[in-house]
Coordinates of C-alpha atoms in Angstrom, one line a residue:
M1 CA 0.1 0.0 0.1
Q2 CA 1.3 3.4 -1.1
I3 CA 1.1 6.5 1.1
D4 CA -1.5 8.1 -1.2
Q5 CA -3.7 5.1 -1.0
A6 CA -3.5 5.1 2.8
R7 CA -4.3 8.8 2.9
A8 CA -7.3 8.3 0.9
I9 CA -8.6 5.8 3.3
F10 CA -8.0 8.1 6.2
T11 CA -9.7 11.0 4.5
E12 CA -12.7 8.9 3.4
R13 CA -13.2 7.6 7.1
G14 CA -12.9 11.0 8.5
V15 CA -9.8 10.2 10.5
T16 CA -8.1 13.4 10.3
T17 CA -7.1 13.9 13.9
A18 CA -5.1 11.7 16.5
L19 CA -4.2 11.8 20.2
V20 CA -0.9 10.7 21.3
V21 CA -0.7 9.9 25.1
D22 CA 2.8 9.5 26.5
D23 CA 4.7 10.4 29.7
V24 CA 7.5 11.9 27.6
Y25 CA 5.3 14.9 27.3
D26 CA 5.0 15.2 31.1
P27 CA 6.8 18.4 32.8
F28 CA 10.4 17.1 33.5
E29 CA 13.4 18.2 35.6
R30 CA 16.2 19.0 33.2
Y31 CA 18.9 17.8 35.5
E32 CA 19.2 16.0 38.7
Q33 CA 21.8 16.1 41.7
E34 CA 24.2 13.7 40.0
D35 CA 24.3 15.9 36.9
L36 CA 25.2 18.8 39.1
E37 CA 27.9 16.8 40.9
R38 CA 29.4 15.9 37.6
G39 CA 29.3 19.5 36.4
F40 CA 30.8 20.8 39.5
A41 CA 33.7 18.4 39.3
L42 CA 34.8 20.0 36.0
F43 CA 35.5 23.3 37.7
E44 CA 38.1 21.4 39.8
A45 CA 39.5 19.5 36.8
S46 CA 39.8 22.5 34.3
D47 CA 41.3 25.9 34.9
D48 CA 39.6 27.0 31.6
L49 CA 36.0 26.6 32.7
A50 CA 35.9 29.3 35.3
P51 CA 36.4 32.2 33.1
A52 CA 34.2 30.8 30.4
F53 CA 31.5 30.3 32.9
E54 CA 31.9 33.9 34.3
A55 CA 31.8 35.2 30.7
V56 CA 28.1 34.0 30.3
G57 CA 27.0 35.4 33.6
G58 CA 27.9 32.8 36.3
A59 CA 30.2 32.7 39.2
V60 CA 32.6 29.8 40.2
P61 CA 30.4 27.8 42.5
P62 CA 31.5 26.5 45.8
D63 CA 29.5 23.5 45.6
P64 CA 27.1 21.5 43.3
E65 CA 24.0 22.9 45.2
N66 CA 25.2 26.4 44.4
L67 CA 25.7 25.5 40.7
G68 CA 22.1 24.3 40.5
A69 CA 20.9 27.4 42.4
Q70 CA 22.6 29.8 39.7
I71 CA 21.2 27.8 36.7
A72 CA 17.7 27.7 38.2
A73 CA 17.9 31.5 39.0
S74 CA 19.1 32.8 35.6
V75 CA 17.3 31.8 32.4
A76 CA 20.1 33.5 30.4
L77 CA 22.7 31.3 32.3
A78 CA 20.8 28.2 31.5
E79 CA 20.2 29.2 27.9
A80 CA 23.9 29.7 27.4
L81 CA 24.8 26.4 28.6
E82 CA 22.2 24.8 26.5
Q83 CA 23.6 26.7 23.3
A84 CA 27.1 25.7 24.4
R85 CA 26.1 22.1 23.9
Q86 CA 25.4 22.7 20.2
G87 CA 28.6 24.8 19.7
D88 CA 32.2 24.3 19.4
A89 CA 34.1 21.8 21.7
G90 CA 35.3 23.6 24.9
P91 CA 35.0 23.6 28.7
L92 CA 31.4 25.5 28.5
Q93 CA 30.3 22.7 26.2
E94 CA 31.5 20.1 28.7
L95 CA 29.7 21.7 31.4
G96 CA 26.5 22.0 29.4
N97 CA 26.6 18.4 28.5
A98 CA 27.4 17.3 32.1
V99 CA 24.4 19.2 33.5
F100 CA 21.8 18.9 30.7
G101 CA 23.1 16.2 28.5
R102 CA 21.9 12.9 30.2
V103 CA 18.5 14.1 30.6
A104 CA 18.2 15.5 27.3
D105 CA 19.7 12.7 25.4
D106 CA 17.4 10.2 27.2
R107 CA 14.4 12.4 26.5
A108 CA 15.5 12.8 22.6
G109 CA 15.8 8.9 22.4
R110 CA 12.3 8.5 23.9
L111 CA 10.9 11.2 21.6
K112 CA 12.4 9.9 18.4
P113 CA 9.8 7.1 17.6
L114 CA 7.0 9.5 18.5
E115 CA 8.4 12.2 16.1
D116 CA 8.6 9.5 13.4
L117 CA 5.0 8.5 14.1
I118 CA 3.8 12.2 14.0
R119 CA 5.6 12.8 10.8
V120 CA 3.9 9.7 9.2
L121 CA 0.5 10.7 10.5
G122 CA 1.1 14.2 9.1
E123 CA 1.8 12.6 5.6
L124 CA -1.7 10.8 5.9
G125 CA -3.4 14.2 6.6
V126 CA -3.8 13.5 10.4
T127 CA -3.2 16.4 12.8
V128 CA -1.7 15.2 16.0
T129 CA -2.3 16.3 19.6
T130 CA 0.2 15.2 22.3
V131 CA -0.5 15.1 25.8
G132 CA 1.3 13.7 28.8
S133 CA 0.2 11.2 31.5
D134 CA -2.4 13.4 33.0
G135 CA -4.6 14.4 30.1
P136 CA -6.9 14.7 28.5
G137 CA -10.1 13.1 29.7
G138 CA -13.6 13.4 30.9
Q139 CA -16.6 15.2 29.5
G140 CA -16.1 18.1 27.3
A141 CA -12.6 17.0 26.3
P142 CA -12.0 16.9 22.3
K143 CA -12.8 13.6 20.8
Y144 CA -10.2 11.8 18.4
P145 CA -11.0 8.9 16.0
L146 CA -7.4 7.6 16.6
I147 CA -5.6 7.3 19.9
F148 CA -2.0 6.2 20.6
M149 CA -1.7 5.1 24.4
D150 CA 1.8 4.4 25.9
Y151 CA 1.8 1.1 27.7
Y152 CA 3.9 2.3 30.5
L153 CA 2.4 5.6 31.6
G154 CA 4.5 7.6 34.1
S155 CA 3.2 8.5 37.4
K156 CA 5.4 10.8 39.4
G157 CA 8.3 9.2 37.8
A158 CA 7.1 5.7 38.2
P159 CA 5.9 3.8 35.0
S160 CA 2.5 2.4 35.6
I161 CA 0.4 0.0 33.5
E162 CA -2.5 0.6 35.7
K163 CA -2.4 4.4 35.0
S164 CA -2.4 3.7 31.4
R165 CA -5.5 1.6 31.7
Q166 CA -7.2 4.2 33.8
R167 CA -6.2 7.0 31.4
I168 CA -7.6 5.3 28.3
E169 CA -10.8 4.5 30.2
E170 CA -11.2 7.9 31.2
I171 CA -10.6 9.3 27.8
V172 CA -13.2 7.1 26.0
S173 CA -15.8 7.1 28.8
H174 CA -17.8 10.0 27.1
Y175 CA -17.5 8.7 23.6
G176 CA -20.8 7.5 22.0
P177 CA -21.0 4.1 20.2
D178 CA -20.6 5.8 16.9
E179 CA -17.5 7.8 18.0
M180 CA -15.5 5.0 19.6
P181 CA -11.8 5.4 18.3
L182 CA -9.2 3.0 17.2
V183 CA -6.8 2.6 20.2
V184 CA -3.2 1.8 19.4
L185 CA -1.3 0.7 22.5
M186 CA 2.4 1.4 21.9
S187 CA 5.5 0.5 24.0
S188 CA 9.2 0.2 23.6
E189 CA 9.5 -2.6 26.2
L190 CA 6.5 -4.8 25.8
K191 CA 7.2 -7.7 23.4
K192 CA 4.3 -10.1 23.9
D193 CA 0.9 -9.7 22.2
K194 CA -0.6 -11.8 25.1
E195 CA 0.2 -9.0 27.5
A196 CA -1.3 -6.4 25.0
G197 CA -4.5 -8.6 24.9
K198 CA -4.6 -8.5 28.7
F199 CA -4.4 -4.8 28.8
R200 CA -7.3 -4.5 26.2
E201 CA -9.3 -6.9 28.3
Q202 CA -8.8 -4.9 31.5
A203 CA -9.3 -1.7 29.9
K204 CA -12.6 -2.9 28.4
L205 CA -11.7 -2.0 24.8
L206 CA -13.2 -3.9 21.8
G207 CA -10.9 -6.2 20.1
S208 CA -11.8 -5.0 16.7
Q209 CA -11.0 -1.4 17.7
F210 CA -7.6 -2.1 19.2
K211 CA -4.0 -2.6 17.9
F212 CA -0.7 -3.2 19.6
A213 CA 2.4 -1.7 18.1
R214 CA 6.2 -1.6 19.1
K215 CA 7.4 1.9 18.9
A216 CA 10.3 0.7 16.7
E217 CA 7.6 0.0 13.8
F218 CA 7.3 3.8 13.6
E219 CA 10.8 4.2 12.5
D220 CA 12.1 0.9 11.1
D221 CA 9.3 0.2 8.6
S222 CA 6.8 2.7 8.8
M223 CA 4.8 1.7 5.5
E224 CA 4.2 -1.7 7.0
F225 CA 2.7 -0.1 10.1
V226 CA 0.8 2.5 7.9
S227 CA -0.7 -0.2 5.8
S228 CA -1.9 -2.3 8.8
L229 CA -3.4 0.9 10.4
A230 CA -5.1 2.0 7.2
T231 CA -6.8 -1.4 7.0
M232 CA -8.2 -0.9 10.4
V233 CA -9.2 2.6 9.5
R234 CA -11.0 1.3 6.4
F235 CA -13.3 -0.8 8.6
L236 CA -14.0 1.6 11.3
P237 CA -17.7 1.9 10.4
Q238 CA -18.1 -1.8 10.9
T239 CA -16.0 -2.0 14.1
R240 CA -18.3 0.9 15.6
T241 CA -21.4 -1.0 14.5
I242 CA -20.2 -4.2 16.3
G243 CA -19.2 -2.1 19.4
A244 CA -22.5 -0.6 19.6
F245 CA -24.2 -4.2 19.4
V246 CA -21.8 -5.4 22.1
K247 CA -22.6 -2.4 24.4
A248 CA -26.3 -2.6 23.7
W249 CA -26.3 -6.4 24.5
S250 CA -24.2 -5.7 27.7
G251 CA -26.5 -2.8 28.6
A252 CA -29.7 -4.9 27.9
L253 CA -28.3 -7.8 30.0
S254 CA -27.7 -5.5 32.9
D255 CA -31.0 -4.0 32.8
A256 CA -32.8 -7.3 32.1
I257 CA -31.1 -8.8 35.2
K258 CA -32.7 -6.0 37.3
D259 CA -36.1 -6.6 35.8
F260 CA -35.4 -10.4 36.1
E261 CA -34.7 -10.4 39.9
K262 CA -37.6 -8.0 40.4
A263 CA -40.1 -10.5 38.7
V264 CA -38.6 -13.5 40.2
M265 CA -38.5 -12.1 43.8
G266 CA -42.1 -11.7 43.5
L267 CA -42.9 -15.3 42.8
D268 CA -44.8 -16.8 45.6
L269 CA -44.4 -20.4 46.9
Q270 CA -47.7 -21.3 45.3
D271 CA -46.2 -20.4 41.8
Y272 CA -43.4 -23.1 42.5
F273 CA -45.9 -25.5 43.8
Q274 CA -48.0 -25.2 40.5
I275 CA -44.9 -25.5 38.2
R276 CA -43.8 -28.5 40.2
T277 CA -47.2 -30.1 40.2
K278 CA -47.5 -29.8 36.4
L279 CA -44.3 -31.9 36.0
G280 CA -45.5 -34.8 37.8
E281 CA -43.8 -36.7 40.5
D282 CA -41.3 -38.6 38.0
A283 CA -40.2 -35.4 36.3
A284 CA -40.2 -33.5 39.5
A285 CA -36.9 -35.1 40.5
R286 CA -35.4 -32.5 38.1
F287 CA -37.5 -29.6 39.5
G288 CA -34.5 -27.3 39.9
D289 CA -33.3 -28.1 36.2
H290 CA -37.0 -27.2 34.9
V291 CA -37.1 -24.0 36.8
S292 CA -33.6 -23.1 35.6
G293 CA -34.8 -23.6 32.1
L294 CA -37.8 -21.4 32.8
F295 CA -35.6 -18.6 34.1
D296 CA -33.2 -19.0 31.2
G297 CA -36.0 -18.4 28.6
F298 CA -37.6 -15.6 30.7
L299 CA -34.1 -13.8 31.0
R300 CA -33.4 -14.1 27.4
R301 CA -36.9 -12.5 26.6
L302 CA -36.2 -9.7 28.9
V303 CA -32.9 -9.1 27.1
E304 CA -34.3 -9.4 23.6
D305 CA -37.1 -6.9 24.3
K306 CA -35.0 -4.0 25.2
A307 CA -35.5 -1.2 22.5
G308 CA -31.6 -0.4 22.5
L309 CA -30.7 -3.9 21.6
R310 CA -33.4 -4.2 19.1
S311 CA -32.0 -1.0 17.4
A312 CA -28.4 -2.3 17.4
T313 CA -29.3 -5.8 16.2
A314 CA -31.1 -4.2 13.1
S315 CA -27.8 -2.3 12.4
M316 CA -25.8 -5.6 12.7
N317 CA -28.3 -7.2 10.4
A318 CA -27.2 -4.6 7.8
L319 CA -23.5 -4.9 8.4
S320 CA -21.5 -5.7 5.3
F321 CA -17.7 -6.1 4.7
A322 CA -16.1 -4.8 1.5
G323 CA -13.2 -7.0 1.6
R324 CA -11.4 -9.0 4.4
P325 CA -10.9 -7.0 7.7
P326 CA -7.5 -7.1 9.4
S327 CA -6.6 -9.3 12.3
P328 CA -4.3 -7.5 14.7
F329 CA -4.2 -10.6 17.0
A330 CA -5.0 -14.3 16.3
P331 CA -8.9 -14.9 16.2
S332 CA -10.1 -15.2 19.9
E333 CA -10.5 -18.5 21.4
T334 CA -13.8 -17.2 22.9
V335 CA -15.5 -18.1 19.5
V336 CA -14.4 -21.7 20.0
K337 CA -16.0 -21.6 23.4
M338 CA -19.2 -20.0 22.0
A339 CA -19.5 -22.7 19.5
D340 CA -19.1 -25.4 22.1
A341 CA -21.6 -23.7 24.3
A342 CA -24.2 -23.4 21.2
A343 CA -24.3 -27.1 21.0
F344 CA -23.6 -28.2 24.6
Q345 CA -24.9 -27.4 28.1
S346 CA -23.2 -28.2 31.4
L347 CA -24.1 -31.4 33.0
P348 CA -26.4 -30.8 36.0
E349 CA -25.6 -32.4 39.3
P350 CA -26.4 -36.1 39.3
L351 CA -29.7 -37.2 41.1
P352 CA -29.4 -39.4 44.1
A353 CA -29.8 -43.1 43.1
Q354 CA -33.3 -44.2 43.4
P355 CA -34.9 -47.6 42.4
G356 CA -36.9 -47.3 39.1
R357 CA -35.5 -44.1 38.2
L358 CA -32.9 -43.5 35.7
D359 CA -30.8 -40.3 35.8
V360 CA -30.6 -40.0 31.9
E361 CA -32.3 -37.4 29.6
L362 CA -32.5 -36.7 26.0
G363 CA -29.2 -35.4 24.5
D364 CA -27.0 -36.9 27.1
V365 CA -23.6 -37.5 25.5
F366 CA -21.3 -40.5 26.7
I367 CA -17.8 -40.9 25.5
S368 CA -15.6 -44.1 25.4
D369 CA -11.9 -43.7 25.5
T370 CA -10.0 -46.9 25.1
G371 CA -6.5 -47.9 24.0
T372 CA -3.3 -46.0 24.4
G373 CA -0.9 -44.1 22.2
T374 CA -1.5 -44.5 18.4
K375 CA -4.2 -47.0 19.1
R376 CA -6.3 -44.8 21.2
V377 CA -10.0 -45.0 20.2
K378 CA -12.7 -42.4 21.1
K379 CA -16.5 -43.4 20.5
A380 CA -19.6 -41.6 21.4
C381 CA -23.3 -42.3 21.9
V382 CA -26.2 -40.0 22.6
V383 CA -29.6 -40.6 24.2
I384 CA -32.4 -40.0 21.8
S385 CA -35.3 -41.5 23.6
Q386 CA -38.3 -39.3 24.1
A387 CA -37.7 -36.8 26.8
C388 CA -41.2 -37.3 28.3
D389 CA -40.7 -41.2 28.2
L390 CA -37.5 -40.8 30.2
E391 CA -39.0 -38.3 32.6
H392 CA -42.1 -40.2 33.4
G393 CA -40.6 -43.7 33.4
K394 CA -42.8 -44.7 30.4
T395 CA -40.1 -46.8 28.6
Q396 CA -38.2 -50.0 29.5
T397 CA -35.2 -49.2 27.0
V398 CA -32.9 -46.4 26.4
L399 CA -32.4 -45.7 22.5
L400 CA -28.8 -44.4 21.8
L401 CA -27.3 -43.2 18.6
K402 CA -23.6 -44.0 18.1
G403 CA -21.0 -41.6 16.6
V404 CA -17.4 -41.3 15.6
V405 CA -15.1 -39.1 17.6
T406 CA -12.0 -37.5 15.9
K407 CA -9.6 -34.8 17.0
R408 CA -9.6 -31.7 14.9
T409 CA -6.6 -31.9 12.8
G410 CA -5.4 -30.9 9.2
A411 CA -6.9 -34.1 7.7
K412 CA -10.5 -33.7 6.8
V413 CA -11.9 -37.1 6.1
D414 CA -15.4 -37.3 4.4
R415 CA -17.1 -40.1 6.5
V416 CA -20.4 -40.2 4.6
P417 CA -20.2 -43.7 2.8
G418 CA -23.2 -44.2 0.4
N419 CA -26.5 -42.8 1.6
R420 CA -25.9 -43.4 5.4
P421 CA -27.4 -40.5 7.2
I422 CA -24.7 -38.6 9.0
I423 CA -25.1 -35.5 11.1
R424 CA -22.0 -33.6 12.4
T425 CA -21.3 -31.8 15.7
D426 CA -19.0 -29.3 14.5
L427 CA -17.2 -28.6 17.8
F428 CA -17.1 -30.4 21.1
M429 CA -14.5 -29.3 23.8
H430 CA -13.6 -32.2 25.9
E431 CA -10.5 -32.7 28.4
G432 CA -8.5 -30.0 26.5
D433 CA -9.2 -31.3 23.0
N434 CA -11.4 -29.8 20.2
L435 CA -13.3 -32.8 18.7
I436 CA -15.6 -33.4 16.0
I437 CA -18.5 -36.0 16.5
D438 CA -20.0 -37.6 13.3
W439 CA -23.4 -39.2 14.4
D440 CA -24.4 -42.1 12.3
A441 CA -28.4 -42.4 12.2
S442 CA -28.2 -46.0 11.2
D443 CA -25.9 -47.1 13.9
L444 CA -28.2 -47.6 17.0
M445 CA -27.9 -49.1 20.3
T446 CA -30.7 -50.0 22.9
L447 CA -30.2 -50.9 26.5
P448 CA -32.6 -51.9 29.1
V449 CA -33.4 -49.1 31.8
D450 CA -32.6 -51.8 34.5
G451 CA -28.9 -52.3 34.1
F452 CA -28.3 -49.3 31.8
I453 CA -25.5 -47.9 34.0
R454 CA -23.9 -51.0 34.7
Q455 CA -23.8 -52.0 30.9
M456 CA -22.5 -48.5 30.0
G457 CA -19.8 -48.8 32.5
E458 CA -18.8 -52.3 31.1
M459 CA -18.4 -50.6 27.6
A460 CA -16.3 -47.9 29.1
Y461 CA -18.7 -45.2 28.5
E462 CA -18.9 -42.1 30.6
K463 CA -21.5 -39.3 30.5
V464 CA -19.6 -36.2 29.8
A465 CA -22.1 -33.5 28.5
R466 CA -25.7 -32.9 27.3
L467 CA -26.7 -31.5 23.9
R468 CA -29.1 -28.6 23.9
S469 CA -32.6 -29.3 23.0
M470 CA -32.4 -28.1 19.3
Q471 CA -29.3 -30.3 18.6
A472 CA -30.8 -33.3 20.5
L473 CA -34.2 -32.8 18.5
A474 CA -32.2 -32.7 15.2
L475 CA -30.5 -36.0 15.9
Q476 CA -34.0 -37.5 17.0
Q477 CA -35.5 -36.3 13.7
R478 CA -32.8 -37.6 11.5
F479 CA -33.2 -41.0 13.2
A480 CA -37.0 -40.8 12.6
A481 CA -36.5 -40.0 9.0
H482 CA -39.1 -37.2 8.9
L483 CA -39.5 -35.4 5.7
T484 CA -38.5 -32.1 7.1
R485 CA -35.8 -31.5 9.7
V486 CA -35.0 -29.1 12.6
G487 CA -32.8 -26.5 11.1
L488 CA -29.7 -25.8 13.4
P489 CA -28.4 -22.3 14.1
D490 CA -25.3 -21.7 12.3
S491 CA -22.4 -21.8 14.7
P492 CA -19.1 -19.9 14.5
P493 CA -16.3 -21.6 12.7
P494 CA -14.1 -23.8 14.7
Y495 CA -10.4 -22.4 15.4
R496 CA -7.1 -24.2 15.8
Y497 CA -3.9 -22.8 16.9
P498 CA -1.0 -24.9 15.5
N499 CA 2.6 -25.4 15.9
I500 CA 4.6 -24.0 12.8
E501 CA 7.7 -25.1 11.1
V502 CA 9.2 -23.1 8.0
L503 CA 11.2 -25.1 5.7
I504 CA 13.2 -24.3 2.4
R505 CA 14.6 -26.2 -0.3
R506 CA 18.4 -26.8 -0.3
G507 CA 20.0 -28.9 -3.1
G508 CA 17.8 -32.0 -3.5
G509 CA 16.4 -31.8 0.0
K510 CA 15.0 -29.5 2.7
E511 CA 15.8 -27.7 5.9
R512 CA 14.2 -25.8 8.6
L513 CA 14.6 -22.1 8.2
F514 CA 14.6 -21.7 12.1
D515 CA 13.4 -23.9 15.0
P516 CA 9.6 -24.8 15.2
V517 CA 7.4 -22.2 16.7
R518 CA 5.2 -23.8 19.4
K519 CA 1.6 -22.9 19.8
G520 CA 1.6 -19.2 20.4
G521 CA -1.0 -17.6 18.3
L522 CA 1.1 -16.7 15.3
A523 CA -1.1 -19.0 13.1
C524 CA -4.7 -20.0 13.1
V525 CA -6.6 -22.5 11.2
I526 CA -10.2 -21.7 10.7
G527 CA -13.1 -24.0 9.6
D528 CA -13.3 -27.6 8.5
E529 CA -14.5 -28.2 5.0
R530 CA -13.5 -24.7 3.7
Q531 CA -10.4 -23.9 5.7
E532 CA -8.7 -20.7 5.9
V533 CA -5.3 -20.0 7.6
V534 CA -4.5 -16.7 9.3
L535 CA -0.8 -15.9 9.6
Q536 CA 0.4 -13.1 12.0
E537 CA 2.6 -10.3 10.7
Q538 CA 5.2 -11.2 13.5
L539 CA 5.6 -14.7 11.7
L540 CA 6.0 -13.2 8.3
T541 CA 8.4 -10.6 9.4
R542 CA 10.5 -13.5 11.2
I543 CA 10.5 -15.5 7.9
A544 CA 11.5 -12.4 5.9
T545 CA 14.3 -11.6 8.4
S546 CA 15.7 -15.1 8.4
L547 CA 15.6 -15.4 4.6
A548 CA 17.5 -12.1 4.3
G549 CA 20.3 -13.8 6.3
V550 CA 20.2 -17.2 5.2
N551 CA 23.2 -19.2 4.1
E552 CA 22.8 -19.2 0.2
A553 CA 25.2 -22.2 -0.4
G554 CA 23.2 -24.8 -2.2
L555 CA 20.1 -22.6 -2.7
D556 CA 18.5 -21.8 -6.0
A557 CA 19.4 -18.2 -6.3
A558 CA 16.4 -17.2 -8.4
E559 CA 13.9 -19.1 -6.1
L560 CA 15.5 -17.5 -3.1
E561 CA 15.2 -13.9 -4.6
K562 CA 11.5 -14.8 -5.6
A563 CA 10.6 -15.7 -1.9
R564 CA 12.3 -12.6 -0.6
A565 CA 10.7 -10.4 -3.0
L566 CA 7.3 -11.9 -2.0
L567 CA 7.9 -11.4 1.7
G568 CA 9.5 -8.0 1.2
N569 CA 6.7 -6.5 -0.8
W570 CA 3.9 -5.3 1.4
Q571 CA 1.1 -5.7 -1.0
E572 CA 2.2 -9.3 -2.1
R573 CA 2.7 -10.2 1.4
Q574 CA -0.8 -9.3 2.4
K575 CA -2.0 -12.5 0.3
L576 CA -0.2 -14.4 3.0
L577 CA -2.0 -13.1 5.9
T578 CA -5.3 -15.0 5.1
V579 CA -5.1 -17.9 3.0
S580 CA -7.9 -20.4 1.8
L581 CA -6.8 -24.0 1.6
E582 CA -7.7 -26.5 -0.9
G583 CA -7.2 -30.0 0.2
S584 CA -5.2 -28.7 3.3
K585 CA -2.8 -26.8 1.0
A586 CA -2.2 -23.5 -0.7
Q587 CA 0.5 -21.8 -2.7
I588 CA 1.2 -18.1 -3.2
G589 CA 4.1 -17.7 -5.5
N590 CA 6.8 -20.2 -4.4
V591 CA 5.5 -20.1 -1.0
A592 CA 3.5 -23.0 0.2
I593 CA 1.1 -23.3 3.3
M594 CA 0.1 -26.8 4.5
D595 CA -2.2 -28.0 7.3
R596 CA -0.7 -31.3 8.3
E597 CA -1.3 -33.9 11.0
T598 CA 2.4 -34.2 11.9
P599 CA 5.6 -32.3 11.3
M600 CA 7.5 -32.7 8.1
A601 CA 9.4 -36.2 8.2
A602 CA 12.7 -36.8 6.7
G603 CA 11.1 -38.7 3.7
D604 CA 8.4 -36.0 3.2
G605 CA 8.9 -34.0 -0.1
M606 CA 8.3 -30.2 -0.3
P607 CA 5.2 -29.3 -2.4
K608 CA 5.8 -29.1 -6.1
D609 CA 7.1 -25.8 -7.4
S610 CA 7.5 -24.4 -3.9
F611 CA 10.8 -23.1 -2.4
L612 CA 9.6 -22.1 1.0
A613 CA 6.8 -24.3 3.0
I614 CA 5.0 -23.0 6.1
S615 CA 3.9 -26.3 7.7
L616 CA 1.2 -26.3 10.4
Y617 CA 0.6 -29.2 12.7
P618 CA -1.2 -30.0 16.0

């Protein structure tokens, strides 16, 4: 992306002002006691300093404190020493450097990346306001669509992460949903994106309106930073719509909880008696679960009926994306948890054992995990007997549907032989693994109620989860072969965070460009049938840097240069940030991306026509 292209995006989105908050702009002492002591020592070491000092209005000091008092009392004397620092070498220059140089040089070093940032923003048509650690904030303060916040914000000389969080919360507290800024957290010291993510979470900032940047990015490769920032600015309307929706949902939930508590607190014992009576004695053993379900539906209705949320939902319905938005961080694992929660509920506390009553309900999922190592086998079965029959003890058998459990890996096997009716549970989180369950409606099992628990135990099955009612009913319906089926709500795509190895061709073989990168959020595999891979800029920068310094002996010079050019060209490099896979593979230029079950072994060949391969594996 060229600077004029980025400038057009900033102008189109109305991002013409920015705020930079950094303690380097705080009032500061130009020298400290140790600086005065160093300057005073020069008078004792040099006979030439005294006349030079007297010539600019000073008097030979008897001690460091007197030297400081003279400089503090005379603006002209202080300016003369400052000017001497920039002049010809001599005793007065030495004195000026001794007193002012340490603080001035330190501040100049801290200012340099921010000056680079301000220069680049100026080229984008953005006017910058700089403030120290105490401002601005609160009602009536100017509003900025773009805010740069220092991670370690000074507080009486002591850097404080907490103060940085408090300051950004104070600044944005009076912004409306349609005014929320893009916040760039910046630091010279912080290296880990995880810590930046923690800052965002604790400061209650929206992930899609937040970016972390190392200050070195402002001076080392500003166009890379500008392109990344411009892409975020491009999608500012979408992020504000999403932010308004999240805020409306949170507000509606908070208000609904108050309404819920008021309504539920008004229920009389007679109300609970009537609810329990309607269940009947058999189902009443799960009275708490039934009331919890009633509360759940009532609370959801109270949330959904809030006018603000209805309006925000309508805006979300109209949301569209002209192109792919950026991913400042690896996609959040929260989406994985949401997908699991959409299909499964937490198991309730087990009922006390009672003759003639079976603690099993529609949708209960059992897992059998047998074998060890490579011969480990996971099987599943789920209860699909009618819920009312189980509740009221009207059946002598329990009907179960069997399924195949597989760990989510790069291999996607189509397990739908012939016309066998298969329904897939996209994501099941169990014992730290992300699993897929393919239920086969033609593979059934029935067990008598009497002895059910014993027989399940003999087959090494353990109850681990319960499907939500819609998913359980869909399985029931597939089994019953109804002409119509219950439509499942779309669930978010599943994510995996793999290990990474990067390999290059050397001679007739291959070698690693650097040691494998363990799971750390630098790559993410999204989806199953239609997979996409998200690679982080940090990974691509590391690859580009390694390629620049690689030993070229035995390498194909033309292919090496082609790979370097691909990773060195910002626009071409964008193609590697998000890549669609076909058959778990993709290739951009001579760079291949592979989603594999295992690392590349000695006998595995590089993909055809590739010089560099990015291999992802569990």
